[in-house]
């Protein structure tokens, strides 16, 4: 079979070239939709790396449906200081401008956060900026009120009073829209226009994901041309043939186009794992082509008959080793299919397809291409051939003479290497993946320093019973959990609906410090939640009062440190009353 194919390719080399060209054009066109947009997606999200039926992913999606988008953007603006009439007015203008930005569901700042002031039987519910505009002389009292407010203190205004924070939540804005509509830049621009501040910081999961996507694109834009440049230089230096180099580039590029078209057809995005597939295909393609070119240039072929015989000979001699190399490479990738992560399995299938495409193109396309280009009309010694002929006998004698000691050293090194490998730290820090000068890293680290935490996580509490979270004993249990969370070194702040209940209760008692407590009856608690909670409390407890979130602001981003915190927290959650699941 192979003999007949080789004979026909040698006789009519244009046929496989035209077939490959037609398939490649179709593959390239399939990478774009009818509007000319690239169908190949880039997905920087981490939750989608988990299996669709993973418990953590299902719980995350449930929380988004119940409490809204939990991935907020954090905006920090320096005012020096915040508590002046002009700066408070600027904060109010900025909050209003951000709320008008398309896709923004809410903005939480001192211009929107309710500050309850009770006087007798009357309760004034207004934001800090509204109350400051109504009574500029009372700004000092408002500053003190925020500092004593456990919900807002250190979250909406920095401890030194120089920075104001804005928590921006979105509705219907996915990763692609956030990136393509440049939300991070637009937020920064709006803040600059409204405040003229010298320091504006923007961070949050959507910002980091957008920056990661851009970094992936930039990495591919740099890595792929760099690898191609290295291929060109290496092939020209090794074989001293421009036409052979162009043939190898055409082979590798065709395999890459076919692989990317397969990714688009199968709906496989480029994520933090699959993004290494293009460089992998190019590198393996280089190795395959060097193997073929080494055989092809082994002897000269001047006449058409000689070139046909050489093409057939190269295909016959290359078929078995190339098939074996391809099979072992594919087998190695297929071993990763047992991994539960979808991204790993996507990487496996893309890599398998890429290697298979390289096998077909190297064995059938490259010999035809070289024949059409009339390469190898003269014989030449390859790079390193003289060096190998000189030192190979010396190396062979050394290995033969000292084979026992070489094997002994290798056996000693195996356990040593395993011991050293066991010390490799396991963890991911997406922020430190950016260079120190990258704006995403600088903004994150600045906000993390200013507000003692820029990484927002949520602790989910479920009672499985309507109105259960109005029971005083359950609120006491959640309050105890919060106190424990605040004692953890990774935690900058922890807020829940229990804080709102105590604060509303205090406001109803004209600010009496003793009233900052959980009421003794479920009826009183529910009344406070219904009449004093407002929309902001829906971020912490659902309308049925059966599920709640504790919003925790972490000052660490390394996955290993977060994992240790999560492990301790899960152990603490098991100490909750039986009526609560966390």
Coordinates of C-alpha atoms in Angstrom, one line a residue:
X1 CA 0.0 0.0 0.0
X2 CA 2.7 2.5 1.1
X3 CA 4.8 1.4 -1.9
X4 CA 2.0 2.3 -4.4
X5 CA 1.3 5.7 -2.6
X6 CA 5.0 6.5 -2.6
X7 CA 5.3 5.6 -6.3
X8 CA 2.3 7.8 -7.2
X9 CA 3.5 10.8 -5.1
X10 CA 6.9 10.5 -6.8
X11 CA 5.3 10.4 -10.2
X12 CA 2.7 13.1 -9.6
X13 CA 3.9 15.3 -6.7
X14 CA 1.6 18.1 -7.6
X15 CA -1.5 16.0 -6.6
X16 CA -0.8 15.8 -2.9
X17 CA 0.2 19.5 -2.9
X18 CA -3.1 20.6 -4.4
X19 CA -5.1 18.4 -2.0
X20 CA -3.2 19.8 1.0
X21 CA -3.7 23.3 -0.3
X22 CA -7.4 22.8 -0.7
X23 CA -7.8 21.3 2.8
X24 CA -5.7 24.1 4.3
X25 CA -7.8 26.9 2.7
X26 CA -10.9 25.2 4.0
X27 CA -9.4 24.9 7.4
X28 CA -8.3 28.5 7.5
X29 CA -11.7 29.7 6.4
X30 CA -13.4 27.6 9.0
X31 CA -11.6 29.5 11.8
X32 CA -13.8 32.5 11.0
X33 CA -17.5 33.0 11.2
X34 CA -19.8 34.6 8.6
X35 CA -18.9 38.1 10.0
X36 CA -15.2 37.5 9.7
X37 CA -14.7 37.1 13.4
X38 CA -12.3 34.5 14.8
X39 CA -14.2 31.4 16.0
X40 CA -11.3 30.2 18.1
X41 CA -12.0 31.4 21.6
X42 CA -9.6 32.4 24.4
X43 CA -10.9 31.5 27.8
X44 CA -8.8 32.8 30.8
X45 CA -11.4 31.7 33.5
X46 CA -10.3 29.2 36.1
X47 CA -13.7 27.8 37.1
X48 CA -14.3 26.4 33.6
X49 CA -11.1 24.3 34.0
X50 CA -13.1 22.2 36.4
X51 CA -15.4 19.3 35.3
X52 CA -19.0 20.4 34.6
X53 CA -20.2 18.2 37.4
X54 CA -17.6 19.2 39.9
X55 CA -19.1 20.1 43.3
X56 CA -17.2 23.3 43.7
X57 CA -18.1 24.5 40.2
X58 CA -21.8 23.7 40.7
X59 CA -21.8 25.5 44.0
X60 CA -20.1 28.6 42.4
X61 CA -22.7 28.7 39.6
X62 CA -25.5 28.3 42.2
X63 CA -24.1 31.3 44.2
X64 CA -24.0 33.4 41.1
X65 CA -27.7 32.6 40.4
X66 CA -28.7 33.3 44.0
X67 CA -26.6 36.3 44.9
X68 CA -25.7 37.8 41.6
X69 CA -22.3 38.2 40.0
X70 CA -19.8 37.5 42.8
X71 CA -16.8 38.6 40.5
X72 CA -16.7 42.3 41.2
X73 CA -14.2 44.9 40.0
X74 CA -12.4 46.9 42.7
X75 CA -11.6 50.5 42.0
X76 CA -9.5 52.6 44.4
X77 CA -9.0 56.3 43.9
X78 CA -6.6 58.5 45.9
X79 CA -8.0 61.8 47.2
X80 CA -5.7 63.0 50.0
X81 CA -8.0 63.1 52.0
X82 CA -11.4 61.6 51.2
X83 CA -13.3 63.6 53.9
X84 CA -13.6 67.0 52.3
X85 CA -16.8 68.5 50.6
X86 CA -15.1 68.7 47.2
X87 CA -13.8 65.1 47.3
X88 CA -17.0 63.7 48.6
X89 CA -18.8 65.4 45.8
X90 CA -16.3 63.9 43.3
X91 CA -16.9 60.4 44.8
X92 CA -20.7 60.9 44.3
X93 CA -20.2 62.0 40.7
X94 CA -17.9 59.0 40.0
X95 CA -20.4 56.6 41.5
X96 CA -23.2 58.0 39.3
X97 CA -21.0 57.9 36.2
X98 CA -20.0 54.3 36.9
X99 CA -23.7 53.3 37.3
X100 CA -24.4 54.7 33.9
X101 CA -21.8 52.5 32.3
X102 CA -23.5 49.8 30.2
X103 CA -23.5 46.4 31.9
X104 CA -22.9 47.7 35.4
X105 CA -25.5 46.4 37.9
X106 CA -24.4 48.2 41.0
X107 CA -21.7 50.4 42.5
X108 CA -21.0 50.1 46.2
X109 CA -19.1 53.1 47.7
X110 CA -19.7 55.7 50.3
X111 CA -21.9 57.4 47.8
X112 CA -24.3 54.4 47.7
X113 CA -23.7 52.7 51.0
X114 CA -26.6 53.5 53.4
X115 CA -25.8 55.2 56.7
X116 CA -28.8 54.9 59.0
X117 CA -29.3 57.8 61.4
X118 CA -32.1 57.5 63.9
X119 CA -33.7 60.4 65.8
X120 CA -36.5 59.4 68.0
X121 CA -39.0 57.5 65.9
X122 CA -37.5 58.8 62.6
X123 CA -34.8 57.0 60.7
X124 CA -32.8 58.8 58.0
X125 CA -31.4 56.4 55.4
X126 CA -28.9 58.2 53.1
X127 CA -25.4 57.6 51.8
X128 CA -22.4 59.3 53.4
X129 CA -22.0 61.7 50.5
X130 CA -25.7 62.7 50.6
X131 CA -25.5 63.4 54.3
X132 CA -22.3 65.3 53.8
X133 CA -23.8 67.4 51.0
X134 CA -26.8 68.2 53.2
X135 CA -24.7 69.1 56.3
X136 CA -21.0 69.9 55.4
X137 CA -20.4 70.7 59.0
X138 CA -21.1 67.1 60.0
X139 CA -18.4 65.6 57.7
X140 CA -16.2 64.9 60.8
X141 CA -19.0 63.0 62.4
X142 CA -19.6 61.0 59.3
X143 CA -15.9 60.1 59.1
X144 CA -16.1 58.8 62.7
X145 CA -19.3 56.9 62.0
X146 CA -17.6 55.1 59.1
X147 CA -14.6 54.2 61.2
X148 CA -16.8 52.6 63.8
X149 CA -18.9 50.8 61.2
X150 CA -17.7 47.2 61.0
X151 CA -19.1 46.8 57.5
X152 CA -17.6 49.8 55.8
X153 CA -14.5 50.4 57.9
X154 CA -11.4 49.5 55.9
X155 CA -13.5 48.5 52.9
X156 CA -14.9 51.7 51.4
X157 CA -12.2 54.1 52.8
X158 CA -8.6 53.2 53.6
X159 CA -7.5 53.3 57.2
X160 CA -5.4 56.4 56.5
X161 CA -8.4 58.2 54.9
X162 CA -6.6 58.8 51.6
X163 CA -8.3 56.3 49.3
X164 CA -11.9 55.6 48.5
X165 CA -13.0 52.2 47.1
X166 CA -15.7 51.4 44.7
X167 CA -17.1 47.8 44.3
X168 CA -18.5 47.5 40.8
X169 CA -20.8 44.6 40.0
X170 CA -21.9 43.6 36.5
X171 CA -24.9 42.0 34.9
X172 CA -24.6 40.1 31.6
X173 CA -21.0 41.0 31.0
X174 CA -19.0 37.9 30.4
X175 CA -15.2 37.6 30.0
X176 CA -15.3 38.2 26.2
X177 CA -17.4 41.3 26.5
X178 CA -15.3 42.6 29.4
X179 CA -12.2 42.2 27.3
X180 CA -13.5 43.4 23.9
X181 CA -15.2 46.5 25.3
X182 CA -12.2 47.4 27.4
X183 CA -14.1 47.8 30.6
X184 CA -11.0 48.1 32.8
X185 CA -9.7 51.0 30.6
X186 CA -13.2 52.7 30.5
X187 CA -13.5 52.5 34.3
X188 CA -10.1 54.0 34.7
X189 CA -10.9 56.7 32.2
X190 CA -14.2 57.6 33.9
X191 CA -12.4 57.8 37.3
X192 CA -9.8 60.1 35.8
X193 CA -12.4 62.4 34.2
X194 CA -14.6 62.6 37.4
X195 CA -11.9 63.0 40.0
X196 CA -8.6 64.1 38.3
X197 CA -6.8 61.9 40.8
X198 CA -3.1 61.2 40.4
X199 CA -3.5 57.5 41.4
X200 CA -6.3 55.2 40.1
X201 CA -6.1 51.5 40.7
X202 CA -8.4 48.8 39.2
X203 CA -8.4 45.1 40.0
X204 CA -10.7 42.1 40.6
X205 CA -11.3 38.8 38.9
X206 CA -12.7 40.2 35.6
X207 CA -9.7 42.5 35.3
X208 CA -7.2 39.7 36.0
X209 CA -8.9 37.4 33.5
X210 CA -8.9 40.1 30.9
X211 CA -5.2 40.8 31.5
X212 CA -4.5 37.1 31.4
X213 CA -6.3 36.8 28.0
X214 CA -4.3 39.7 26.6
X215 CA -1.1 38.1 28.0
X216 CA -1.9 34.8 26.3
X217 CA -2.4 36.6 23.0
X218 CA 0.8 38.5 23.5
X219 CA 2.6 35.3 24.4
X220 CA 1.4 33.6 21.3
X221 CA 2.2 36.6 19.2
X222 CA 5.8 36.5 20.5
X223 CA 6.4 32.8 20.9
X224 CA 5.2 31.5 17.5
X225 CA 7.2 34.1 15.4
X226 CA 10.2 33.4 17.6
X227 CA 10.0 29.7 17.1
X228 CA 9.6 30.2 13.4
X229 CA 12.7 32.4 13.3
X230 CA 14.7 29.8 15.2
X231 CA 13.4 27.1 12.7
X232 CA 14.5 29.2 9.7
X233 CA 17.9 29.9 11.2
X234 CA 18.5 26.3 12.2
X235 CA 17.3 24.7 8.9
X236 CA 19.3 27.2 6.8
X237 CA 22.4 26.5 8.9
X238 CA 22.0 22.7 8.9
X239 CA 20.9 22.1 5.3
X240 CA 22.0 25.3 3.5
X241 CA 18.9 25.2 1.3
X242 CA 16.3 28.0 1.2
X243 CA 13.8 25.8 -0.7
X244 CA 14.1 23.0 1.8
X245 CA 13.5 25.6 4.6
X246 CA 10.5 26.9 2.9
X247 CA 9.1 23.4 2.5
X248 CA 9.6 22.7 6.2
X249 CA 7.9 26.0 7.1
X250 CA 5.0 25.1 4.8
X251 CA 4.6 21.7 6.4
X252 CA 4.7 23.0 10.0
X253 CA 2.4 25.9 9.2
X254 CA -0.1 23.6 7.5
X255 CA -0.2 21.3 10.6
X256 CA -0.7 24.3 12.8
X257 CA -3.6 25.7 10.7
X258 CA -5.3 22.3 10.7
X259 CA -4.9 22.0 14.5
X260 CA -6.4 25.4 15.2
X261 CA -9.2 24.7 12.8
X262 CA -9.9 21.5 14.7
X263 CA -10.0 23.5 17.9
X264 CA -12.5 25.9 16.4
X265 CA -14.7 23.0 15.0
X266 CA -14.6 21.1 18.4
X267 CA -15.3 24.3 20.4
X268 CA -12.0 23.9 22.3
X269 CA -10.8 27.4 23.5
X270 CA -7.3 28.4 24.1
X271 CA -6.9 28.5 27.9
X272 CA -4.0 28.4 30.3
X273 CA -3.4 24.7 29.3
X274 CA -4.3 24.4 25.6
X275 CA -2.4 27.6 24.8
X276 CA 0.8 25.5 24.7
X277 CA -0.5 23.4 21.9
X278 CA 0.6 25.7 19.0
X279 CA 4.3 25.9 20.1
X280 CA 4.2 22.2 20.8
X281 CA 3.0 21.4 17.2
X282 CA 5.6 23.7 15.7
X283 CA 8.4 22.2 17.8
X284 CA 7.5 18.6 17.0
X285 CA 7.1 19.5 13.4
X286 CA 10.6 20.8 13.4
X287 CA 11.9 17.5 14.8
X288 CA 10.0 15.4 12.2
X289 CA 11.2 17.6 9.3
X290 CA 14.8 17.5 10.4
X291 CA 14.6 13.7 10.4
X292 CA 13.2 13.7 6.8
X293 CA 15.6 16.3 5.5
X294 CA 18.5 14.3 6.9
X295 CA 17.5 11.3 4.8
X296 CA 16.6 13.4 1.8
X297 CA 20.0 15.2 1.5
X298 CA 22.0 12.0 2.2
X299 CA 22.6 11.6 -1.6
X300 CA 22.3 13.8 -4.6
X301 CA 19.6 13.3 -7.3
X302 CA 20.1 15.1 -10.6
X303 CA 17.7 13.6 -13.1
X304 CA 13.9 13.3 -12.8
X305 CA 14.2 9.5 -12.5
X306 CA 16.7 9.8 -9.7
X307 CA 14.5 12.3 -7.9
X308 CA 11.5 9.9 -8.2
X309 CA 13.6 7.0 -6.8
X310 CA 14.9 9.1 -4.0
X311 CA 11.4 10.3 -3.0
X312 CA 10.2 6.7 -2.9
X313 CA 13.2 5.6 -0.9
X314 CA 12.8 8.4 1.6
X315 CA 9.1 7.6 2.1
X316 CA 9.9 3.9 2.6
X317 CA 12.7 4.4 5.0
X318 CA 10.9 7.1 7.0
X319 CA 7.5 5.5 7.3
X320 CA 8.4 3.0 10.1
X321 CA 10.4 5.2 12.4
X322 CA 8.1 8.2 11.9
X323 CA 5.0 6.0 12.6
X324 CA 6.7 4.6 15.8
X325 CA 7.6 8.1 17.0
X326 CA 4.1 9.3 16.3
X327 CA 2.5 6.4 18.0
X328 CA 4.6 6.7 21.2
X329 CA 4.0 10.5 21.3
X330 CA 0.2 10.0 20.9
X331 CA 0.3 7.2 23.5
X332 CA 2.0 9.6 26.0
X333 CA -0.6 12.2 25.4
X334 CA -3.5 9.7 25.7
X335 CA -2.3 8.7 29.1
X336 CA -3.4 12.1 30.3
X337 CA -7.0 11.4 29.4
X338 CA -7.5 9.9 32.9
X339 CA -7.1 13.4 34.3
X340 CA -10.5 14.8 35.4
X341 CA -9.8 18.4 34.3
X342 CA -11.5 19.2 31.0
X343 CA -8.7 21.6 30.0
X344 CA -6.1 18.7 30.3
X345 CA -8.4 16.5 28.1
X346 CA -8.8 19.3 25.6
X347 CA -5.0 19.7 25.4
X348 CA -4.7 15.9 24.9
X349 CA -7.1 15.8 21.9
X350 CA -5.6 18.9 20.3
X351 CA -2.1 17.6 20.7
X352 CA -3.1 14.2 19.4
X353 CA -4.6 15.8 16.3
X354 CA -1.6 18.0 15.8
X355 CA 0.8 15.1 16.0
X356 CA -1.3 13.0 13.6
X357 CA -1.4 15.9 11.1
X358 CA 2.3 16.2 11.4
X359 CA 2.7 12.5 10.6
X360 CA 0.6 12.7 7.5
X361 CA 2.1 16.0 6.2
X362 CA 5.7 14.9 6.9
X363 CA 5.4 11.5 5.2
X364 CA 3.3 12.5 2.2
X365 CA 3.4 16.3 1.8
X366 CA 7.1 17.0 2.5
X367 CA 8.6 14.6 -0.1
X368 CA 6.2 15.9 -2.8
X369 CA 7.1 19.5 -1.9
X370 CA 10.8 18.8 -2.0
X371 CA 10.4 17.0 -5.3
X372 CA 8.5 19.9 -6.9
X373 CA 11.1 22.4 -5.5
X374 CA 13.9 20.2 -6.9
X375 CA 15.8 20.1 -3.6
X376 CA 18.8 17.9 -3.0
X377 CA 20.4 18.1 -6.5
X378 CA 23.8 18.0 -4.8
X379 CA 25.0 16.0 -1.8
X380 CA 26.5 17.9 1.2
X381 CA 27.6 16.9 4.6
X382 CA 25.1 17.9 7.4
X383 CA 25.8 20.0 10.4
X384 CA 27.7 18.1 13.0
X385 CA 28.4 15.1 10.8
X386 CA 32.2 15.5 11.0
X387 CA 32.0 16.2 14.7
X388 CA 30.0 13.0 15.2
X389 CA 32.3 10.9 13.1
X390 CA 35.3 12.1 15.2
X391 CA 33.9 11.8 18.7
X392 CA 31.4 9.0 18.4
X393 CA 34.0 6.2 18.6
X394 CA 35.6 7.9 21.6
X395 CA 32.3 8.2 23.4
X396 CA 31.4 4.6 22.5
X397 CA 34.7 3.3 24.0
X398 CA 34.1 5.4 27.2
X399 CA 30.6 4.1 27.7
X400 CA 31.7 0.5 27.1
X401 CA 34.7 0.7 29.5
X402 CA 32.8 2.4 32.3
X403 CA 29.3 1.0 31.8
X404 CA 29.1 -0.4 35.3
X405 CA 29.9 2.8 37.0
X406 CA 27.7 4.8 34.7
X407 CA 24.8 2.6 35.6
X408 CA 25.6 2.8 39.3
X409 CA 25.7 6.6 39.2
X410 CA 22.3 6.6 37.4
X411 CA 20.8 4.3 40.0
X412 CA 22.0 6.6 42.8
X413 CA 20.7 9.7 41.1
X414 CA 17.1 8.3 40.7
X415 CA 16.2 8.4 44.4
X416 CA 18.0 11.6 44.9
X417 CA 16.1 13.2 42.0
X418 CA 12.8 11.9 43.4
X419 CA 13.6 13.4 46.8
X420 CA 14.4 16.7 45.3
X421 CA 11.3 16.6 43.1
X422 CA 9.2 16.0 46.2
X423 CA 10.3 19.5 47.4
X424 CA 8.8 21.3 44.4
X425 CA 6.2 23.7 45.7
X426 CA 2.7 23.1 44.3
X427 CA 0.7 26.3 43.8
X428 CA -0.3 29.0 41.4
X429 CA 0.0 32.8 41.9
X430 CA -1.7 34.3 38.9
X431 CA -0.7 37.8 39.9
X432 CA 3.0 37.0 40.1
X433 CA 2.7 35.5 36.7
X434 CA 2.7 39.0 35.4
X435 CA 5.9 41.0 35.3
X436 CA 6.4 43.4 38.2
X437 CA 5.8 46.4 35.9
X438 CA 2.5 45.1 34.5
X439 CA -0.5 47.4 35.4
X440 CA -2.7 44.4 36.5
X441 CA -0.1 43.3 39.0
X442 CA 0.8 46.8 40.2
X443 CA -2.9 47.7 40.7
X444 CA -3.6 44.4 42.5
X445 CA -0.7 44.7 44.9
X446 CA -1.4 48.4 45.6
X447 CA -5.1 47.7 46.5
X448 CA -4.0 44.6 48.5
X449 CA -1.6 46.8 50.5
X450 CA -4.0 49.8 50.9
X451 CA -7.1 47.9 51.9
X452 CA -5.3 44.8 53.4
X453 CA -6.8 42.5 50.8
X454 CA -7.9 42.5 47.2
X455 CA -8.9 38.9 46.7
X456 CA -12.6 38.4 47.3
X457 CA -13.9 35.0 48.3
X458 CA -17.2 33.9 49.7
X459 CA -18.1 31.4 52.5
X460 CA -21.5 29.9 51.7
X461 CA -23.9 29.0 54.5
X462 CA -27.1 27.0 53.8
X463 CA -29.8 26.1 56.3
X464 CA -32.1 24.3 53.8
X465 CA -35.1 25.9 55.5
X466 CA -36.9 29.2 54.7
X467 CA -36.6 31.8 57.4
X468 CA -34.1 29.7 59.4
X469 CA -31.4 32.4 59.1
X470 CA -33.6 34.7 61.2
X471 CA -33.2 32.4 64.3
X472 CA -31.0 34.2 66.9
X473 CA -29.0 31.1 67.8
X474 CA -28.0 30.6 64.1
X475 CA -27.0 34.2 63.8
X476 CA -24.8 33.8 66.9
X477 CA -23.2 30.7 65.3
X478 CA -22.5 32.7 62.0
X479 CA -21.2 35.6 64.1
X480 CA -18.8 33.3 65.9
X481 CA -17.6 32.0 62.5
X482 CA -16.9 35.5 61.4
X483 CA -14.9 36.3 64.5
X484 CA -12.8 33.2 63.8
X485 CA -12.3 34.3 60.1
X486 CA -11.1 37.7 61.1
X487 CA -8.5 36.2 63.3
X488 CA -6.9 34.3 60.4
X489 CA -3.7 35.9 59.0
X490 CA -4.9 35.7 55.4
X491 CA -8.1 37.7 56.1
X492 CA -8.3 41.4 55.8
X493 CA -12.0 41.7 56.4
X494 CA -15.1 39.4 56.7
X495 CA -18.7 40.8 56.4
X496 CA -22.1 39.1 56.5
X497 CA -25.7 39.9 57.0
X498 CA -25.2 39.5 60.7
X499 CA -23.2 42.7 60.7
X500 CA -26.1 44.4 59.0
X501 CA -28.6 43.1 61.5
X502 CA -26.5 44.4 64.5
X503 CA -25.8 47.7 62.8
X504 CA -29.5 48.3 61.9
X505 CA -30.4 47.4 65.5
X506 CA -27.9 49.9 66.8
X507 CA -29.2 52.6 64.4
X508 CA -32.8 52.0 65.6
X509 CA -31.6 52.6 69.1
X510 CA -30.1 56.0 68.3
X511 CA -26.6 54.7 68.0
X512 CA -26.4 53.1 71.5
X513 CA -23.3 51.0 71.5
X514 CA -25.0 48.3 73.6
X515 CA -27.5 47.8 70.9
X516 CA -24.9 46.6 68.5
X517 CA -26.0 43.1 69.1
X518 CA -28.2 40.4 67.7
X519 CA -31.9 40.7 68.8
X520 CA -33.3 38.0 70.9
X521 CA -36.2 37.0 68.7
X522 CA -36.6 35.8 65.1
X523 CA -39.5 38.2 64.5
X524 CA -37.3 41.2 65.5
X525 CA -34.5 40.0 63.3
X526 CA -36.7 39.5 60.3
X527 CA -38.3 42.9 60.8
X528 CA -34.9 44.6 60.8
X529 CA -33.9 42.7 57.6
X530 CA -37.2 43.6 55.8
X531 CA -37.5 47.2 56.7
X532 CA -33.8 48.2 57.2
X533 CA -31.8 45.9 55.0
X534 CA -32.2 47.5 51.5
X535 CA -30.8 46.1 48.3
X536 CA -27.2 45.9 49.7
X537 CA -28.1 43.1 52.0
X538 CA -29.2 40.9 49.1
X539 CA -25.5 40.4 48.5
X540 CA -25.3 38.5 51.8
X541 CA -28.6 36.7 52.3
X542 CA -31.2 35.5 49.9
X543 CA -34.9 36.7 50.1
X544 CA -36.0 33.4 51.7
X545 CA -33.5 33.8 54.5
X546 CA -32.2 30.2 54.0
X547 CA -28.8 30.9 52.4
X548 CA -26.1 33.4 53.3
X549 CA -22.7 34.5 52.2
X550 CA -19.8 35.7 54.3
X551 CA -17.7 38.0 52.1
X552 CA -14.1 37.5 52.9
X553 CA -11.3 39.7 51.6
X554 CA -8.0 37.9 51.5
X555 CA -4.6 39.5 51.4
X556 CA -3.0 36.5 49.7
X557 CA -3.3 35.2 46.1
X558 CA -1.1 32.1 46.0
X559 CA -3.2 29.0 45.6
X560 CA -1.2 27.0 48.1
X561 CA -1.8 29.7 50.8
X562 CA -5.5 29.9 49.9
X563 CA -5.8 26.1 50.0
X564 CA -4.4 26.0 53.5
X565 CA -6.9 28.7 54.5
X566 CA -9.8 26.8 52.9
X567 CA -8.8 23.6 54.7
X568 CA -8.9 25.4 58.0
X569 CA -12.1 27.1 57.2
X570 CA -13.8 23.8 56.1
X571 CA -12.7 22.3 59.4
X572 CA -14.2 25.2 61.3
X573 CA -17.5 25.0 59.2
X574 CA -17.9 21.4 60.5
X575 CA -18.2 22.9 64.0
X576 CA -21.4 24.8 63.1
X577 CA -24.7 23.7 64.5
X578 CA -26.4 20.8 62.6
X579 CA -28.9 23.2 61.1
X580 CA -26.2 25.0 59.1
X581 CA -24.1 23.6 56.2
X582 CA -21.1 25.4 55.1

